[in-house]
PDB file of C-alpha atoms and ligand atoms in Angstrom:
ATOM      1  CA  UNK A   1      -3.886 -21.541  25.348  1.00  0.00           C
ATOM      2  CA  UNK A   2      -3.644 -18.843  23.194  1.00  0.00           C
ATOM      3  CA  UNK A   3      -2.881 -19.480  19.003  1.00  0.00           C
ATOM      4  CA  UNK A   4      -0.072 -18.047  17.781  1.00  0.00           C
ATOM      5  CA  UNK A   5      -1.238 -16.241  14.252  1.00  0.00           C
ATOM      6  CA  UNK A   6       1.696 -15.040  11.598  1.00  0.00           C
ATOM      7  CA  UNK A   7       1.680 -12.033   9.618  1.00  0.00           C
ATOM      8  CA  UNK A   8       0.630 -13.413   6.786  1.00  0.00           C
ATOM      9  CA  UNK A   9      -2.703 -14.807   8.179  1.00  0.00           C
ATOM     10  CA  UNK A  10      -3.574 -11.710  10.231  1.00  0.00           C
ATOM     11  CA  UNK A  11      -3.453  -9.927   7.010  1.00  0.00           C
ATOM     12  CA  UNK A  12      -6.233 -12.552   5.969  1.00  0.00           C
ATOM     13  CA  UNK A  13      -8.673 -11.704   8.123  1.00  0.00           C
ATOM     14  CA  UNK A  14      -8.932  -8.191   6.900  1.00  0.00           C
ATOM     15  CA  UNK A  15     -12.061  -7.417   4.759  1.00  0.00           C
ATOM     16  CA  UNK A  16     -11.148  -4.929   1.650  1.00  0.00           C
ATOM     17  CA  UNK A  17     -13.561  -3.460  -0.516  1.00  0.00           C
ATOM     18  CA  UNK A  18     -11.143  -2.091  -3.494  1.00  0.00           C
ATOM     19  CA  UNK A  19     -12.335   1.174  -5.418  1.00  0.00           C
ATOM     20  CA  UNK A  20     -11.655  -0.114  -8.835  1.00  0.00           C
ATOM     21  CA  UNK A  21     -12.651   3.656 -10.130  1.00  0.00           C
ATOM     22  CA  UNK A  22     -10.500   5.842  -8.549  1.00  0.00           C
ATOM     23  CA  UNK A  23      -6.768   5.212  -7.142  1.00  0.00           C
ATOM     24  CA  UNK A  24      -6.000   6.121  -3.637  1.00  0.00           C
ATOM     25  CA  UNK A  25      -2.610   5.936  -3.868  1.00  0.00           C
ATOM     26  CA  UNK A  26      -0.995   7.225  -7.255  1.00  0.00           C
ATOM     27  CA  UNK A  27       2.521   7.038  -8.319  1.00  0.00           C
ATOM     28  CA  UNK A  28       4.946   8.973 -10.900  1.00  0.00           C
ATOM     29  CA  UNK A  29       6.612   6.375 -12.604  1.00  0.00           C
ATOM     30  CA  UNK A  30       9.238   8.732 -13.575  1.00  0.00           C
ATOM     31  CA  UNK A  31      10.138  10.064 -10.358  1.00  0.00           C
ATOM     32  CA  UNK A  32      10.596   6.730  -9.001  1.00  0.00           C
ATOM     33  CA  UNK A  33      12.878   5.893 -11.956  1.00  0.00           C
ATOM     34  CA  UNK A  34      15.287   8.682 -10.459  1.00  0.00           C
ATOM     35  CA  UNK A  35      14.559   7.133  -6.964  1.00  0.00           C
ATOM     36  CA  UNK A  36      17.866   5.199  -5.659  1.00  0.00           C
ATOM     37  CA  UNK A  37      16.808   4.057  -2.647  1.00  0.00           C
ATOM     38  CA  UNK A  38      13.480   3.140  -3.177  1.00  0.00           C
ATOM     39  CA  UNK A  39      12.484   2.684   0.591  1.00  0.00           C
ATOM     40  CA  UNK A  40       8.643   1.783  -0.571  1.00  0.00           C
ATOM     41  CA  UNK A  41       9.663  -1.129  -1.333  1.00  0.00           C
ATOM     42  CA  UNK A  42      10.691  -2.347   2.404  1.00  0.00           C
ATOM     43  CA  UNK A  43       8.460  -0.407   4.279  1.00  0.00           C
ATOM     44  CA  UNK A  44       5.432  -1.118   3.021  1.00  0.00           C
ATOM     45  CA  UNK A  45       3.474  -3.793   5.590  1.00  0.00           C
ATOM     46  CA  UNK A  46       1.287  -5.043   2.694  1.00  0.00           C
ATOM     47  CA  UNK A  47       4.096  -5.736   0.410  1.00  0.00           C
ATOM     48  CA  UNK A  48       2.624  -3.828  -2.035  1.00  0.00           C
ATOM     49  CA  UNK A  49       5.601  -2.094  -3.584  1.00  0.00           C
ATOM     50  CA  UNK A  50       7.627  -4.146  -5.935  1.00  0.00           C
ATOM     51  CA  UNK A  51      10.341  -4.102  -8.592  1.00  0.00           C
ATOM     52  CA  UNK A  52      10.339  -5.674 -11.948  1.00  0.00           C
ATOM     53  CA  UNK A  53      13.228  -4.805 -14.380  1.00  0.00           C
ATOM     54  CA  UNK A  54      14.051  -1.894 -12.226  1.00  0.00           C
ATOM     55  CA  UNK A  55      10.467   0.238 -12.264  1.00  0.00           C
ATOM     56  CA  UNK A  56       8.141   0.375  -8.967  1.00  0.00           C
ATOM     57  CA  UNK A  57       5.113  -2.187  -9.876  1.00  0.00           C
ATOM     58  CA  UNK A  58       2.492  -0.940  -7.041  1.00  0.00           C
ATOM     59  CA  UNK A  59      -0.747  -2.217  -6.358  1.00  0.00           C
ATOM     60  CA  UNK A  60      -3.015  -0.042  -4.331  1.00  0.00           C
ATOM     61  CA  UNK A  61      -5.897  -3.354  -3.501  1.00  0.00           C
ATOM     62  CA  UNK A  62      -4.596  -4.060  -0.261  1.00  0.00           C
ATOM     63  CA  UNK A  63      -3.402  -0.981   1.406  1.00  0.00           C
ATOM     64  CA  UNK A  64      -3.596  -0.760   5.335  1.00  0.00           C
ATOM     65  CA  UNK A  65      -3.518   2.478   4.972  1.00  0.00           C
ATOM     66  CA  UNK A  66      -0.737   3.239   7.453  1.00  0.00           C
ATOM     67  CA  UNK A  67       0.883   5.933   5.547  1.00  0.00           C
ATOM     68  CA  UNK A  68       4.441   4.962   6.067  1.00  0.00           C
ATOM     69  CA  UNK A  69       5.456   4.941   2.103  1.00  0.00           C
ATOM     70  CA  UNK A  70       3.869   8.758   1.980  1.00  0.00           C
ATOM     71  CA  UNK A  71       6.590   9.811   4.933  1.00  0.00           C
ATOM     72  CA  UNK A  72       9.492   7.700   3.142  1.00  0.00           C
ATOM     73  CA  UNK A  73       8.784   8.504  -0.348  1.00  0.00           C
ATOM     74  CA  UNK A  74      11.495  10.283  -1.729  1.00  0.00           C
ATOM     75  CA  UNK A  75      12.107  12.272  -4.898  1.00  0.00           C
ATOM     76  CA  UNK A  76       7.916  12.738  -4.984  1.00  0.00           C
ATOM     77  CA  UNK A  77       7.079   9.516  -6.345  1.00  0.00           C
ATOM     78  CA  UNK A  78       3.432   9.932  -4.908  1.00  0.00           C
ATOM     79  CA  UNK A  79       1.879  11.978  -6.510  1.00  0.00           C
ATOM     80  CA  UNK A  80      -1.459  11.464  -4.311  1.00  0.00           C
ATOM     81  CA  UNK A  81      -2.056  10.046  -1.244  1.00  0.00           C
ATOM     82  CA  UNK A  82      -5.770  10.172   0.261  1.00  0.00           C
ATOM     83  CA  UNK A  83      -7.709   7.428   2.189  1.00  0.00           C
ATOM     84  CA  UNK A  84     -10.570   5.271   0.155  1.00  0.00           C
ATOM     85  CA  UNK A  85     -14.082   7.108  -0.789  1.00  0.00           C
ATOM     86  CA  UNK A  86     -16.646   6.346   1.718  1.00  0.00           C
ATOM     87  CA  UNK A  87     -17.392   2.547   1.746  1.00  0.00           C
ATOM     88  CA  UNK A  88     -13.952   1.353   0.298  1.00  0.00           C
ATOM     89  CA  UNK A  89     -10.954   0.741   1.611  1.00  0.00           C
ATOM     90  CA  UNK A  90      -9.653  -2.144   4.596  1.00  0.00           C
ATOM     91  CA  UNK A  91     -11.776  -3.086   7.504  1.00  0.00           C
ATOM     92  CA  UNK A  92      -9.746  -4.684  10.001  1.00  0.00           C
ATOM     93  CA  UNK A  93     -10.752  -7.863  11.604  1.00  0.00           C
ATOM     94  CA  UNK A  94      -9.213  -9.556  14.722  1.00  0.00           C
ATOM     95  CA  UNK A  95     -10.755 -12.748  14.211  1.00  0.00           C
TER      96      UNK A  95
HETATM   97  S1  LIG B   1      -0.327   3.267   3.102  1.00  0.00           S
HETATM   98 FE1  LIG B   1       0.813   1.594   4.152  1.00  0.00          FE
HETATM   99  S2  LIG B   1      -0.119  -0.315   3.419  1.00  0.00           S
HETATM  100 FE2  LIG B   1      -0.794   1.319   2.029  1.00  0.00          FE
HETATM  101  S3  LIG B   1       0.674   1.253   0.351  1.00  0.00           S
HETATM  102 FE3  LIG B   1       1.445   2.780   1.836  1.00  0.00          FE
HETATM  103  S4  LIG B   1       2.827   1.647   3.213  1.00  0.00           S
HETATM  104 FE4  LIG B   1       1.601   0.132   2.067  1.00  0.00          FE
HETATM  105  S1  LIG B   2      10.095   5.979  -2.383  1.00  0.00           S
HETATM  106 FE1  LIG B   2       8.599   7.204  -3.567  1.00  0.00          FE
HETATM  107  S2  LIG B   2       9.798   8.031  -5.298  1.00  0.00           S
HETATM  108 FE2  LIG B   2      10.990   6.338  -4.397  1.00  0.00          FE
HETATM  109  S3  LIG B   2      10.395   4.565  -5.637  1.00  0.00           S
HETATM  110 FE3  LIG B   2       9.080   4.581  -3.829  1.00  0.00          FE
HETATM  111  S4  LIG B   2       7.204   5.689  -4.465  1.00  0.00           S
HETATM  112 FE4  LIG B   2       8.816   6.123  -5.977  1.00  0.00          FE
END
């Protein structure tokens, strides 16, 4: 019988090994503020985008790196989007 496995624990088996240097993802804080609809913050699979008293809070440890907030951003709130450095960055893991 095969196990049915949620989100949330699929995302657990992922290995990450988090550049603590250098950003891969890097937001402007105040292009975001004139952001309305703030789609980041739904798209994202990781969850990574939040809110807190009305400013993005993002968190690049984590990142799938899908690219889906770089084709929804709006009003140029990223101001860089490249994958991890050699060595960093998600390995994905089935099991
Ligand atoms: S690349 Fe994907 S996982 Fe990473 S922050 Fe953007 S939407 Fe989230
Ligand atoms: S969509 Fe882009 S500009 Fe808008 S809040 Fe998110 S990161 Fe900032």
């Amino acid at each position: 019988m095969i196990k049915k496995t949620d989100t949330t624990e699929l995302l657990g088996l992922n290995k990450f090994q988090v550049d603590e240097e250098e950003a891969h993802i890097v937001l402007d804080k105040a292009a975001c503020a004139k952001c309305t609809k703030k789609p980041c913050l739904v798209v994202c699979p990781a969850g990574l985008y939040t809110e807190k008293n009305g400013e993005i809070v993002f968190d690049y440890a984590g990142c799938l790196e899908c690219g889906t907030c770089r084709l929804v951003c709006e009003y140029g709130g990223i101001t860089k989007w490249e994958y991890p450095r050699g060595t960093f960055g998600i390995a994905f893991r089935l099991g």
